[in-house]
GROMACS .gro file of C-alpha atoms in nm:
model
  251
    1MET     CA    1   1.163   0.072  -2.284
    2PRO     CA    2   1.414   0.128  -2.000
    3GLY     CA    3   1.594   0.460  -1.975
    4LYS     CA    4   1.962   0.512  -2.031
    5SER     CA    5   2.102   0.287  -1.759
    6SER     CA    6   1.806   0.148  -1.565
    7LYS     CA    7   1.714  -0.218  -1.595
    8VAL     CA    8   1.363  -0.361  -1.580
    9ARG     CA    9   1.316  -0.703  -1.422
   10ILE     CA   10   0.965  -0.848  -1.440
   11PHE     CA   11   0.856  -1.134  -1.212
   12GLU     CA   12   0.546  -1.350  -1.192
   13ASP     CA   13   0.455  -1.208  -0.852
   14ARG     CA   14   0.589  -0.992  -0.570
   15GLU     CA   15   0.705  -1.288  -0.363
   16THR     CA   16   0.933  -1.408  -0.642
   17ALA     CA   17   1.070  -1.058  -0.695
   18CYS     CA   18   1.142  -1.012  -0.325
   19ARG     CA   19   1.293  -1.359  -0.289
   20THR     CA   20   1.528  -1.285  -0.580
   21LEU     CA   21   1.635  -0.949  -0.441
   22ALA     CA   22   1.684  -1.090  -0.092
   23GLY     CA   23   1.920  -1.350  -0.233
   24GLU     CA   24   2.114  -1.081  -0.415
   25LEU     CA   25   2.138  -0.872  -0.097
   26ALA     CA   26   2.266  -1.174   0.096
   27GLY     CA   27   2.536  -1.213  -0.168
   28LEU     CA   28   2.622  -0.844  -0.153
   29ILE     CA   29   2.655  -0.853   0.226
   30ALA     CA   30   2.885  -1.154   0.207
   31THR     CA   31   3.099  -0.999  -0.067
   32VAL     CA   32   3.138  -0.664   0.108
   33ASN     CA   33   3.211  -0.828   0.443
   34ALA     CA   34   3.473  -1.048   0.277
   35SER     CA   35   3.645  -0.733   0.152
   36GLY     CA   36   3.698  -0.627   0.513
   37ARG     CA   37   3.424  -0.370   0.571
   38ASP     CA   38   3.064  -0.344   0.680
   39ALA     CA   39   2.791  -0.358   0.415
   40VAL     CA   40   2.584  -0.038   0.407
   41LEU     CA   41   2.217  -0.077   0.310
   42GLY     CA   42   1.961   0.196   0.250
   43LEU     CA   43   1.615   0.073   0.346
   44ALA     CA   44   1.255   0.164   0.270
   45THR     CA   45   0.921   0.125   0.445
   46GLY     CA   46   0.560   0.065   0.345
   47ASN     CA   47   0.374  -0.248   0.237
   48THR     CA   48   0.587  -0.304  -0.073
   49PRO     CA   49   0.911  -0.426   0.092
   50VAL     CA   50   0.744  -0.641   0.360
   51PRO     CA   51   0.791  -0.970   0.165
   52LEU     CA   52   1.157  -0.877   0.114
   53TYR     CA   53   1.209  -0.828   0.486
   54ARG     CA   54   1.034  -1.157   0.560
   55GLU     CA   55   1.272  -1.336   0.325
   56LEU     CA   56   1.577  -1.168   0.479
   57VAL     CA   57   1.460  -1.282   0.822
   58ARG     CA   58   1.416  -1.635   0.688
   59LEU     CA   59   1.764  -1.630   0.537
   60HIS     CA   60   1.899  -1.519   0.874
   61ARG     CA   61   1.715  -1.788   1.071
   62GLU     CA   62   1.747  -2.079   0.830
   63GLU     CA   63   2.055  -2.014   0.616
   64GLY     CA   64   2.290  -1.822   0.842
   65LEU     CA   65   2.268  -1.475   0.688
   66SER     CA   66   2.427  -1.242   0.944
   67PHE     CA   67   2.362  -0.871   0.987
   68ALA     CA   68   2.641  -0.833   1.243
   69ARG     CA   69   2.846  -0.632   0.993
   70VAL     CA   70   2.561  -0.444   0.828
   71VAL     CA   71   2.491  -0.072   0.871
   72THR     CA   72   2.151   0.061   0.767
   73PHE     CA   73   2.009   0.402   0.677
   74ASN     CA   74   1.638   0.447   0.627
   75LEU     CA   75   1.504   0.682   0.363
   76ASP     CA   76   1.261   0.882   0.570
   77GLU     CA   77   1.038   0.934   0.873
   78TYR     CA   78   0.718   1.123   0.944
   79LEU     CA   79   0.789   1.452   1.119
   80GLY     CA   80   0.622   1.488   1.457
   81LEU     CA   81   0.587   1.118   1.540
   82PRO     CA   82   0.765   0.972   1.844
   83ARG     CA   83   0.953   0.647   1.791
   84GLU     CA   84   0.691   0.447   1.979
   85HIS     CA   85   0.404   0.563   1.755
   86PRO     CA   86   0.258   0.255   1.580
   87GLU     CA   87   0.292   0.421   1.237
   88SER     CA   88   0.646   0.554   1.285
   89TYR     CA   89   0.903   0.408   1.053
   90TRP     CA   90   1.119   0.331   1.355
   91THR     CA   91   0.844   0.099   1.479
   92PHE     CA   92   0.788  -0.045   1.132
   93MET     CA   93   1.153  -0.134   1.074
   94HIS     CA   94   1.195  -0.300   1.411
   95ARG     CA   95   0.872  -0.494   1.374
   96GLN     CA   96   0.947  -0.611   1.020
   97LEU     CA   97   1.324  -0.667   1.032
   98PHE     CA   98   1.552  -0.540   1.307
   99ASP     CA   99   1.392  -0.728   1.598
  100HIS     CA  100   1.444  -1.056   1.412
  101VAL     CA  101   1.809  -1.039   1.300
  102ASP     CA  102   2.149  -0.989   1.463
  103ILE     CA  103   2.204  -0.624   1.369
  104ALA     CA  104   2.375  -0.402   1.627
  105PRO     CA  105   2.146  -0.122   1.750
  106GLU     CA  106   2.420   0.135   1.693
  107ASN     CA  107   2.430   0.036   1.324
  108ILE     CA  108   2.064   0.132   1.270
  109HIS     CA  109   1.999   0.483   1.139
  110ILE     CA  110   1.646   0.621   1.090
  111PRO     CA  111   1.566   0.992   1.067
  112ALA     CA  112   1.422   1.125   1.391
  113GLY     CA  113   1.054   1.212   1.397
  114GLN     CA  114   1.106   1.469   1.671
  115PRO     CA  115   1.455   1.617   1.629
  116ASP     CA  116   1.561   1.912   1.843
  117ASP     CA  117   1.666   2.099   1.529
  118VAL     CA  118   1.560   1.967   1.190
  119GLY     CA  119   1.836   2.133   0.989
  120THR     CA  120   2.112   2.011   1.220
  121HIS     CA  121   1.966   1.662   1.231
  122CYS     CA  122   1.948   1.640   0.851
  123ALA     CA  123   2.310   1.757   0.816
  124GLU     CA  124   2.420   1.499   1.072
  125TYR     CA  125   2.233   1.226   0.886
  126GLU     CA  126   2.417   1.313   0.566
  127GLN     CA  127   2.748   1.308   0.754
  128ALA     CA  128   2.671   0.969   0.906
  129ILE     CA  129   2.619   0.825   0.558
  130ARG     CA  130   2.953   0.969   0.446
  131ASP     CA  131   3.125   0.840   0.759
  132ALA     CA  132   2.993   0.490   0.684
  133GLY     CA  133   3.157   0.501   0.340
  134GLY     CA  134   2.840   0.561   0.140
  135ILE     CA  135   2.549   0.329   0.067
  136ASP     CA  136   2.624   0.004  -0.117
  137PHE     CA  137   2.261  -0.071  -0.202
  138GLN     CA  138   1.957   0.155  -0.170
  139LEU     CA  139   1.612  -0.004  -0.162
  140LEU     CA  140   1.329   0.209  -0.299
  141GLY     CA  141   0.956   0.203  -0.348
  142ILE     CA  142   0.757   0.446  -0.559
  143GLY     CA  143   0.458   0.652  -0.451
  144ARG     CA  144   0.169   0.744  -0.677
  145THR     CA  145   0.326   1.090  -0.714
  146GLY     CA  146   0.641   0.923  -0.848
  147HIS     CA  147   0.836   0.992  -0.532
  148ILE     CA  148   1.135   0.797  -0.407
  149GLY     CA  149   1.173   0.845  -0.036
  150PHE     CA  150   0.942   1.139   0.024
  151ASN     CA  151   1.088   1.341  -0.264
  152GLU     CA  152   0.757   1.479  -0.384
  153PRO     CA  153   0.707   1.646  -0.727
  154GLY     CA  154   0.948   1.933  -0.772
  155SER     CA  155   1.229   1.781  -0.567
  156PRO     CA  156   1.561   1.875  -0.730
  157ARG     CA  157   1.796   1.606  -0.852
  158ASP     CA  158   2.072   1.733  -0.622
  159SER     CA  159   1.852   1.765  -0.310
  160ARG     CA  160   1.983   1.639   0.022
  161THR     CA  161   1.825   1.511   0.343
  162ARG     CA  162   1.568   1.769   0.449
  163ARG     CA  163   1.220   1.851   0.579
  164ILE     CA  164   0.951   1.824   0.313
  165GLU     CA  165   0.578   1.886   0.290
  166LEU     CA  166   0.387   1.574   0.191
  167ASP     CA  167   0.177   1.580  -0.125
  168PRO     CA  168  -0.201   1.544  -0.070
  169VAL     CA  169  -0.196   1.218  -0.268
  170THR     CA  170   0.073   1.075  -0.040
  171ARG     CA  171  -0.126   1.171   0.268
  172GLU     CA  172  -0.446   1.023   0.122
  173ASP     CA  173  -0.267   0.694   0.061
  174ALA     CA  174  -0.163   0.683   0.429
  175ALA     CA  175  -0.503   0.781   0.569
  176ASP     CA  176  -0.632   0.430   0.638
  177ALA     CA  177  -0.319   0.334   0.833
  178PHE     CA  178  -0.351   0.644   1.051
  179GLY     CA  179  -0.726   0.614   1.103
  180GLY     CA  180  -0.817   0.916   0.894
  181LEU     CA  181  -0.660   1.188   0.682
  182ASP     CA  182  -0.657   1.436   0.968
  183GLN     CA  183  -0.425   1.204   1.162
  184VAL     CA  184  -0.163   1.182   0.886
  185PRO     CA  185   0.143   1.404   0.941
  186THR     CA  186   0.179   1.690   0.696
  187HIS     CA  187   0.559   1.682   0.680
  188ALA     CA  188   0.846   1.434   0.686
  189ILE     CA  189   1.223   1.413   0.684
  190THR     CA  190   1.357   1.241   0.375
  191MET     CA  191   1.687   1.161   0.213
  192GLY     CA  192   1.718   1.385  -0.091
  193CYS     CA  193   1.735   1.269  -0.452
  194GLY     CA  194   2.104   1.351  -0.458
  195THR     CA  195   2.163   1.146  -0.145
  196ILE     CA  196   1.977   0.848  -0.290
  197LEU     CA  197   2.149   0.865  -0.627
  198GLU     CA  198   2.493   0.848  -0.466
  199ALA     CA  199   2.425   0.487  -0.363
  200ARG     CA  200   2.639   0.246  -0.560
  201ARG     CA  201   2.339   0.033  -0.655
  202LEU     CA  202   1.966   0.108  -0.652
  203GLY     CA  203   1.673  -0.131  -0.654
  204LEU     CA  204   1.312  -0.010  -0.683
  205LEU     CA  205   1.023  -0.244  -0.599
  206ALA     CA  206   0.677  -0.180  -0.746
  207PHE     CA  207   0.382  -0.417  -0.744
  208GLY     CA  208   0.020  -0.411  -0.855
  209GLU     CA  209  -0.183  -0.237  -1.122
  210ARG     CA  210  -0.218   0.083  -0.914
  211LYS     CA  211   0.153   0.144  -0.969
  212ALA     CA  212   0.153   0.069  -1.343
  213ALA     CA  213   0.097   0.423  -1.471
  214ILE     CA  214   0.361   0.587  -1.252
  215VAL     CA  215   0.607   0.304  -1.320
  216ARG     CA  216   0.569   0.373  -1.692
  217GLU     CA  217   0.636   0.744  -1.634
  218ALA     CA  218   0.943   0.669  -1.425
  219ILE     CA  219   1.092   0.425  -1.675
  220GLU     CA  220   0.979   0.555  -2.013
  221GLY     CA  221   0.891   0.918  -1.949
  222PRO     CA  222   1.117   1.221  -1.943
  223ILE     CA  223   1.371   1.263  -1.665
  224THR     CA  224   1.207   1.529  -1.452
  225ALA     CA  225   1.187   1.659  -1.097
  226GLU     CA  226   0.810   1.612  -1.122
  227VAL     CA  227   0.871   1.233  -1.102
  228SER     CA  228   1.175   1.184  -0.884
  229ALA     CA  229   1.189   0.811  -0.965
  230SER     CA  230   1.273   0.910  -1.325
  231PHE     CA  231   1.621   1.008  -1.204
  232LEU     CA  232   1.700   0.636  -1.183
  233GLN     CA  233   1.721   0.637  -1.563
  234GLU     CA  234   2.058   0.811  -1.531
  235HIS     CA  235   2.204   0.590  -1.259
  236PRO     CA  236   2.474   0.343  -1.375
  237ASP     CA  237   2.339   0.053  -1.164
  238ALA     CA  238   1.965   0.087  -1.104
  239ALA     CA  239   1.697  -0.176  -1.152
  240PHE     CA  240   1.317  -0.185  -1.129
  241PHE     CA  241   1.182  -0.508  -0.974
  242LEU     CA  242   0.822  -0.537  -1.095
  243ASP     CA  243   0.541  -0.789  -1.097
  244ARG     CA  244   0.344  -0.834  -1.417
  245GLU     CA  245   0.066  -0.598  -1.308
  246ALA     CA  246   0.303  -0.311  -1.234
  247ALA     CA  247   0.475  -0.366  -1.570
  248GLU     CA  248   0.157  -0.393  -1.780
  249GLN     CA  249   0.176  -0.041  -1.928
  250LEU     CA  250   0.541  -0.059  -2.035
  251GLY     CA  251   0.607  -0.043  -2.408
   0.00000   0.00000   0.00000
């Protein structure tokens, strides 16, 4: 069953899960904006959140959801990729969300794939999050290694934004998108576990039977740096949004 503070929410399918979360995010944006400040969202990439971004775009176009007072911070980016690379997370986020809503370009923050100095860039990214007032909601996926962001096995709970070597499993999972394993970057910049866990609310999406085993470890297994998603068990406001297939191994 769920860990200390994490909640498990099981939906019939991924579309229903994403539609529900999109509605909750629209409410959060409205509530935070009504309090007199910008809403700060942490965002994720990959196939998992695509239906969520589609629903947010629909809410913007059809129901008046505005991103004019939203600031975003993405979890990670492949190291070595220019922004214009088709598999960069910069390209992904603009294609899936930013090009279709009224967000100000200066409010979009994504780690650089080709920073002049990695250490300085990571420190500046952390400072930008602090300057924005911290993250109100952090969206997460989970990799087959149990990672959140690119916090591969062994990532400390208090880790911060940094350069990290990608696990072979993570690179294998990206091979098709890049046209072969040898084209997949070996390193990335990622928010650290500590950075992620400072968000006021966390929501992790996981869908399909391929995620069932690692979802069970994250929710019911020990809290360990070997499965960084397990740290969500200790967060006061974290929830797992699952379809039935991803939840099938839960006790």
